[in-house]
Structure formats: C-alpha cells, structure tokens
XYZ file of C-alpha atoms in Angstrom:
361
model
C -111.055 71.334 -103.797
C -107.434 72.552 -104.644
C -105.639 70.492 -106.662
C -101.743 70.449 -107.536
C -100.778 68.857 -110.648
C -97.176 67.821 -112.513
C -96.328 67.444 -116.011
C -93.180 65.748 -117.170
C -93.799 63.804 -119.919
C -91.711 65.267 -122.549
C -89.333 68.782 -122.131
C -91.325 70.535 -120.153
C -91.238 70.226 -116.316
C -94.546 71.958 -115.562
C -96.346 72.596 -111.633
C -99.829 74.229 -111.299
C -102.055 74.861 -108.807
C -105.627 74.795 -109.319
C -108.867 75.671 -107.463
C -112.043 74.055 -108.298
C -114.891 75.993 -107.000
C -118.336 74.146 -105.775
C -120.415 75.597 -108.768
C -118.332 73.951 -110.945
C -115.792 76.780 -111.562
C -112.185 76.706 -111.769
C -109.519 78.999 -110.620
C -105.853 79.032 -111.590
C -103.232 80.122 -108.742
C -100.441 79.571 -110.459
C -99.089 77.784 -113.479
C -95.274 77.353 -113.803
C -93.771 75.768 -116.871
C -89.904 75.550 -117.527
C -88.749 74.432 -121.010
C -85.562 72.476 -121.388
C -83.164 74.015 -123.735
C -80.601 71.249 -123.833
C -81.954 69.703 -126.723
C -81.863 72.140 -129.701
C -78.239 70.789 -130.820
C -79.538 67.229 -131.618
C -82.774 67.816 -133.721
C -84.989 66.980 -131.208
C -85.811 65.999 -127.473
C -83.241 63.322 -126.239
C -85.094 61.462 -123.525
C -82.083 60.738 -121.196
C -81.066 64.290 -121.334
C -84.838 64.895 -120.388
C -85.338 63.297 -117.693
C -82.160 64.315 -115.924
C -83.090 68.057 -116.123
C -86.681 66.629 -114.878
C -84.710 65.628 -111.461
C -82.861 68.582 -111.623
C -85.635 71.070 -112.284
C -89.197 69.153 -110.713
C -88.758 70.397 -107.267
C -87.983 73.807 -107.911
C -91.054 74.136 -110.215
C -93.183 72.639 -107.583
C -91.710 74.983 -104.904
C -92.361 77.730 -107.135
C -95.971 76.913 -108.025
C -96.786 76.919 -104.393
C -95.334 80.060 -103.494
C -97.210 81.753 -106.241
C -100.434 80.059 -105.134
C -99.307 81.000 -101.378
C -99.929 77.442 -100.389
C -96.386 76.280 -98.830
C -98.130 75.884 -95.660
C -100.801 73.418 -96.604
C -103.933 73.639 -98.255
C -103.365 70.952 -100.830
C -106.256 68.612 -100.870
C -104.996 66.441 -103.505
C -101.798 66.044 -106.101
C -102.632 64.807 -109.772
C -99.571 64.160 -112.232
C -99.114 62.249 -116.047
C -98.555 58.813 -115.373
C -98.247 58.251 -119.273
C -98.304 58.578 -121.992
C -95.013 59.977 -122.835
C -90.913 59.977 -121.959
C -90.679 57.263 -119.460
C -87.762 58.623 -117.807
C -89.723 62.059 -117.448
C -93.186 60.528 -116.481
C -91.179 58.814 -113.619
C -89.880 61.505 -112.141
C -93.541 63.308 -112.149
C -94.649 60.341 -110.704
C -92.255 59.828 -107.999
C -92.382 63.663 -107.189
C -96.187 63.782 -107.023
C -96.307 60.368 -104.911
C -93.909 61.858 -102.403
C -95.949 64.793 -101.981
C -98.800 63.117 -101.376
C -97.600 60.384 -99.192
C -95.868 63.125 -97.014
C -99.332 64.661 -96.256
C -101.594 61.778 -96.717
C -103.590 63.159 -99.341
C -104.614 61.268 -102.782
C -102.273 61.295 -105.725
C -104.717 60.781 -108.829
C -102.912 59.500 -112.209
C -103.717 61.375 -115.089
C -103.401 60.615 -118.762
C -101.376 63.420 -120.319
C -104.295 63.119 -123.813
C -107.038 63.452 -121.124
C -105.434 66.424 -119.748
C -105.143 68.300 -123.254
C -108.667 66.261 -123.910
C -109.969 68.565 -121.032
C -108.193 71.727 -121.447
C -110.873 73.704 -122.581
C -112.799 73.487 -119.692
C -110.059 75.592 -117.920
C -111.302 78.735 -119.101
C -114.598 78.374 -120.954
C -117.971 76.688 -120.282
C -117.764 73.382 -122.292
C -120.722 70.708 -121.521
C -120.493 67.508 -122.857
C -120.380 65.584 -125.486
C -118.143 67.705 -127.453
C -115.913 66.407 -130.906
C -112.217 66.878 -130.225
C -109.117 67.391 -132.759
C -105.939 66.313 -131.029
C -103.245 67.641 -132.511
C -99.263 67.785 -130.643
C -95.950 66.391 -131.662
C -96.894 62.822 -131.019
C -100.521 62.619 -131.523
C -103.030 63.488 -134.214
C -106.491 61.893 -133.049
C -110.462 62.640 -133.548
C -112.114 61.656 -130.458
C -115.863 61.631 -128.923
C -115.743 63.390 -125.624
C -119.241 62.294 -123.629
C -117.717 62.878 -120.137
C -114.661 62.610 -117.514
C -113.160 59.085 -118.436
C -115.654 58.406 -121.302
C -113.874 58.989 -124.734
C -114.221 56.704 -128.300
C -111.339 57.112 -130.594
C -112.864 57.952 -134.191
C -109.842 58.472 -136.058
C -106.137 58.529 -135.926
C -102.943 59.426 -137.903
C -101.705 56.300 -139.983
C -98.163 57.385 -139.834
C -96.525 60.782 -138.399
C -98.541 63.306 -136.121
C -99.111 66.212 -137.247
C -96.388 68.219 -134.845
C -94.194 65.867 -135.816
C -94.643 66.825 -139.700
C -93.912 69.937 -138.465
C -91.173 69.906 -136.552
C -89.264 67.469 -139.493
C -90.340 70.196 -142.049
C -88.504 72.670 -139.870
C -85.225 70.480 -139.301
C -85.345 69.616 -143.553
C -85.227 73.456 -143.684
C -82.897 73.980 -141.476
C -84.892 76.464 -138.928
C -84.257 74.578 -135.540
C -86.357 73.647 -132.824
C -89.762 73.662 -131.828
C -90.454 73.072 -135.463
C -94.059 74.353 -135.156
C -93.281 77.929 -133.970
C -90.474 77.804 -137.166
C -92.320 77.314 -139.750
C -95.046 79.729 -138.721
C -92.811 82.232 -138.257
C -91.522 81.746 -141.633
C -94.545 81.134 -143.478
C -95.791 84.526 -142.473
C -93.807 86.223 -145.647
C -94.235 83.157 -147.949
C -96.692 82.539 -150.738
C -98.464 79.445 -149.749
C -99.791 78.970 -153.747
C -96.434 78.641 -155.161
C -96.284 74.921 -153.840
C -98.608 72.189 -155.412
C -99.074 70.108 -152.145
C -100.754 66.818 -151.824
C -104.006 66.673 -149.839
C -103.645 63.308 -148.190
C -106.263 60.787 -148.068
C -108.826 62.535 -150.244
C -110.667 59.406 -151.629
C -109.855 57.439 -148.431
C -112.883 56.711 -145.938
C -113.198 57.369 -142.298
C -111.608 59.838 -140.297
C -108.085 58.832 -140.273
C -104.742 61.211 -141.162
C -102.026 61.368 -143.021
C -98.631 63.404 -143.201
C -95.489 61.014 -144.491
C -96.240 61.826 -147.837
C -96.802 65.835 -147.331
C -93.643 65.499 -145.667
C -92.086 63.810 -148.472
C -93.050 66.104 -150.974
C -91.473 69.398 -148.942
C -88.434 67.215 -148.546
C -88.598 66.505 -152.645
C -89.555 70.455 -153.087
C -86.605 71.290 -151.022
C -84.182 69.166 -152.867
C -85.155 70.202 -156.316
C -84.347 74.069 -155.319
C -81.376 73.732 -153.400
C -79.602 75.577 -152.382
C -82.604 77.675 -150.878
C -83.227 81.271 -150.604
C -84.685 82.661 -147.524
C -88.119 83.274 -149.569
C -87.995 79.610 -150.956
C -88.019 78.422 -147.174
C -90.411 80.608 -146.455
C -92.910 79.642 -149.772
C -92.296 75.967 -148.381
C -93.452 76.900 -145.199
C -96.464 78.623 -145.754
C -97.187 76.098 -149.044
C -96.628 73.194 -146.277
C -98.671 74.679 -143.280
C -101.866 75.424 -145.307
C -101.958 71.742 -146.825
C -101.473 70.678 -143.131
C -104.346 72.861 -141.802
C -106.716 71.583 -145.197
C -105.873 68.119 -144.435
C -107.205 68.742 -140.910
C -110.405 70.703 -141.712
C -111.054 68.116 -144.289
C -111.121 65.197 -142.088
C -112.887 67.027 -139.399
C -115.762 67.923 -141.383
C -116.396 64.701 -142.284
C -116.382 63.782 -138.551
C -118.690 66.453 -137.770
C -121.141 65.259 -140.502
C -121.581 62.307 -138.460
C -121.226 63.201 -134.917
C -124.843 62.780 -133.532
C -125.751 65.862 -131.693
C -128.091 65.132 -128.675
C -131.526 67.067 -129.346
C -131.665 70.846 -128.330
C -127.935 70.728 -128.144
C -125.419 72.243 -130.401
C -122.484 71.192 -132.378
C -118.886 71.816 -130.636
C -115.487 71.239 -131.791
C -112.421 71.661 -129.064
C -109.448 71.987 -130.747
C -105.953 71.168 -128.190
C -102.377 69.983 -128.248
C -99.690 72.137 -129.166
C -100.140 72.086 -133.054
C -103.696 73.784 -131.917
C -101.697 77.001 -131.077
C -100.784 77.364 -135.069
C -102.834 80.181 -136.295
C -103.175 78.594 -139.837
C -104.813 75.755 -138.652
C -107.081 77.711 -136.227
C -108.079 80.104 -139.418
C -109.245 76.922 -141.258
C -111.269 74.926 -138.565
C -112.501 78.900 -137.646
C -114.097 78.680 -141.475
C -115.437 75.345 -140.848
C -117.121 75.233 -137.794
C -118.696 78.998 -138.836
C -119.957 76.964 -141.958
C -121.656 74.164 -140.193
C -123.447 76.661 -137.318
C -121.050 74.839 -134.596
C -118.753 76.355 -131.830
C -115.224 75.945 -131.673
C -113.600 76.173 -128.442
C -109.389 76.618 -127.872
C -107.811 77.183 -124.864
C -105.461 79.864 -124.953
C -102.098 79.236 -126.414
C -100.583 78.696 -122.720
C -102.860 75.596 -122.318
C -102.410 74.550 -126.007
C -98.292 73.257 -125.130
C -97.874 71.163 -122.280
C -98.566 72.260 -118.993
C -99.603 71.385 -115.638
C -103.062 73.605 -115.147
C -104.313 70.847 -117.775
C -103.519 67.695 -115.391
C -104.674 69.472 -112.257
C -107.911 70.206 -113.802
C -108.162 66.236 -115.151
C -107.590 65.318 -111.928
C -110.388 67.496 -110.280
C -112.897 66.285 -112.516
C -112.048 62.602 -111.459
C -112.334 63.363 -108.073
C -115.696 65.035 -108.268
C -116.333 62.060 -110.780
C -115.293 59.413 -108.711
C -114.104 60.252 -105.294
C -110.783 59.898 -104.114
C -108.753 56.528 -104.985
C -107.503 54.704 -101.854
C -103.715 56.680 -101.732
C -101.843 52.846 -100.859
C -103.723 51.683 -104.660
C -102.517 54.696 -106.311
C -98.467 54.782 -104.868
C -98.333 51.149 -106.555
C -99.177 52.430 -109.957
C -96.044 52.614 -112.588
C -95.473 54.992 -115.521
C -96.777 54.108 -118.749
C -94.794 54.895 -121.866
C -97.998 54.591 -123.594
C -101.466 55.060 -123.043
C -104.483 54.947 -125.273
C -107.015 57.782 -124.154
C -110.321 55.415 -124.912
C -109.121 52.711 -123.446
C -111.431 50.803 -120.823
C -112.324 53.906 -118.205
C -112.544 51.336 -115.524
C -108.895 50.917 -115.529
C -108.196 54.771 -115.948
C -106.567 54.541 -111.744
C -104.683 51.535 -112.639
C -103.331 52.682 -116.270
C -104.446 49.411 -117.293
C -106.616 46.949 -116.763
C -108.595 46.115 -113.454
C -105.428 45.096 -111.423
C -103.140 47.545 -113.103
C -99.525 47.350 -113.042
C -97.264 47.103 -110.081
C -94.408 49.632 -109.539
C-alpha cells in the first residue's frame, strides 16, 4: 500500500509518501518539510501565524511530495494526517487538507496521534520489533512509555513541569541565542566547559520515572544573572553545563525504567529515543553509554525523522491499516482535531480521537 502523510501540528508543514511492502518493510518515496521562519522575532511559535502559514503552504507541500514520489496521477491508497495533539489551528489545516484529498479520491482517511508518529518512527529505518521502552523527548513532551504494539502504549513517567525541549528553548532565549533552542544550545556548548557550573540533578531521591526541568532552568537563570553581562565563553560554559545536566537527568530516570522493564523470555531489551531532542548529541551519547552498560540495544531514528515530519505520520497510518483495516470514510471525516490527545488512552477510541463515539466536527 502507498500512504500520503500530512503533518501540521506546530511550525512545520510536512507531507510524505510512504510505501508499505507485503513483507512489512517500508520505503519512503518522498519527505517534504517546510519550516516556518516567521516566529524568530517573537521568541517562540505564535499559533495564529503558524496556522496562516499552514494554509498558505499545505497544498504546495503536498503537491511537491506527490511529484517527488511520482504519484501525481494517482496510486495513493490512503491518506494519514496528524489529528492531535498540537496547535489546534495547524492541526485543523492538516486534517482538512487530508480529508479533502481522501474524499475527492474515495480513499481512507486515517487520523494519527502525533505522539504515536514519534513512538513508531524508529520503525521507518530499523528492524524494531515490539515490545520496547520509548523515551519521547520533544519541545512539548518528555515521557517514558512501554510500547507493546501498534495502539498499545503504557505511560510509565512524564515531566511534572517543563518538557526537555521547552527547557532548551527557554535556556536559549535567556542567553540570547535565538530559536530553535535545541540546536542553538548544542552549538554553543561545543566550545564550553561542562564542569564549570554545578547545576542541580532533579528528582535524585524521588522514586518512579517522572522528569523535572524547572529547577534546572531556574539554576541556569541564576547563574546567568550572577555573571551578567555574559561573555561568549560564559554562554558556552552555561550551555555545556546545562546540556550535560539535562542528559544525565534523562539517562538516570531512563535507567530506572530499564531496570523495571519486563523483557519477554528469549528477547533483549530495546530502548528507542524519539522526538526532536533525540537529535542532541550529548543526550545520545549519555543514553548510548547507558544501554551499552545494560546490554540493551539503542534505536534512534535519523535526525530528519526525529523532528516533526510526515513520514512518521504516514508510517503510523500504514501500521493501523495493517492492524485494523480501513475505517469507514464517513466516520473519520466527522472527526474533530484535538489540541490534547494522550498517547496511552484507551486504544479502542483511537480512531475517534477519544471515547468510542468520539467528538464530531
């Protein structure tokens, strides 16, 4: 089957065409991403600006994806689109674009949870059988989940305040580095001394698998205020120290989950890292060392599939088609976008984005 995927949950307008072969392998025929550049002056994504940009770019991006895949004359079997969680205006644009395409061609429309796209993204390029432990780290989410299959997720821990990506963004803004925060902090940290500032390690004595980044973010602000005005080296050292502390915190909480993770007999442990923050080299290094010490396997999607993209949405749509078959088009056309959509809610309500009856548009 050949799936068109559409992703518009934040400030990327993305479309991709993915082919799922009979042997279970996937082939990415195109993966087009337009990143909006209208938000830098505001220090973060402005939802209204993002929604208008999606309206302007969605059709163009979809057309480019179809042209690159050689699918302009048909051949698409289904269309999948992010239906939440995300900025509601952007999600709405992507869903309406997908619904229009599906209705005009009488093919299935598959609503996809954006977080599920990240959860399955390692399967785009790797042999990644279930079950596995997932560390999802992005701008809006930091979670540990057990992934037992398509639509079968159990959340083990989450952030009790800021997400990891949010902490990177706020650190970058505080230090005047601009956006996007993650790459800016990583670039500055390359020339920094990660041992100069003794930043706190959150939740060291707290049981469980939850995360916290607000105290670390506050410690960065206090260090910057004490040294103001900051030199370039001060900024580099703060970034390096912050990045090291964040990586150690993520690794420490993940190690707890790995210790308690029930691995099926005869299998080996697998840790998947997904989401935009998974592209950070310091965090990858810390988690690579962790899995090596435990004898586990680490699976991380290529960087272009860690950040928001439509290939992962197309894959999630294909996985659900294989597992469940095509939902009635009239049913999915009636669905409304969701600003919030927990990944681990009752999978029976997945197609409806909620309870068994689901919200109506």
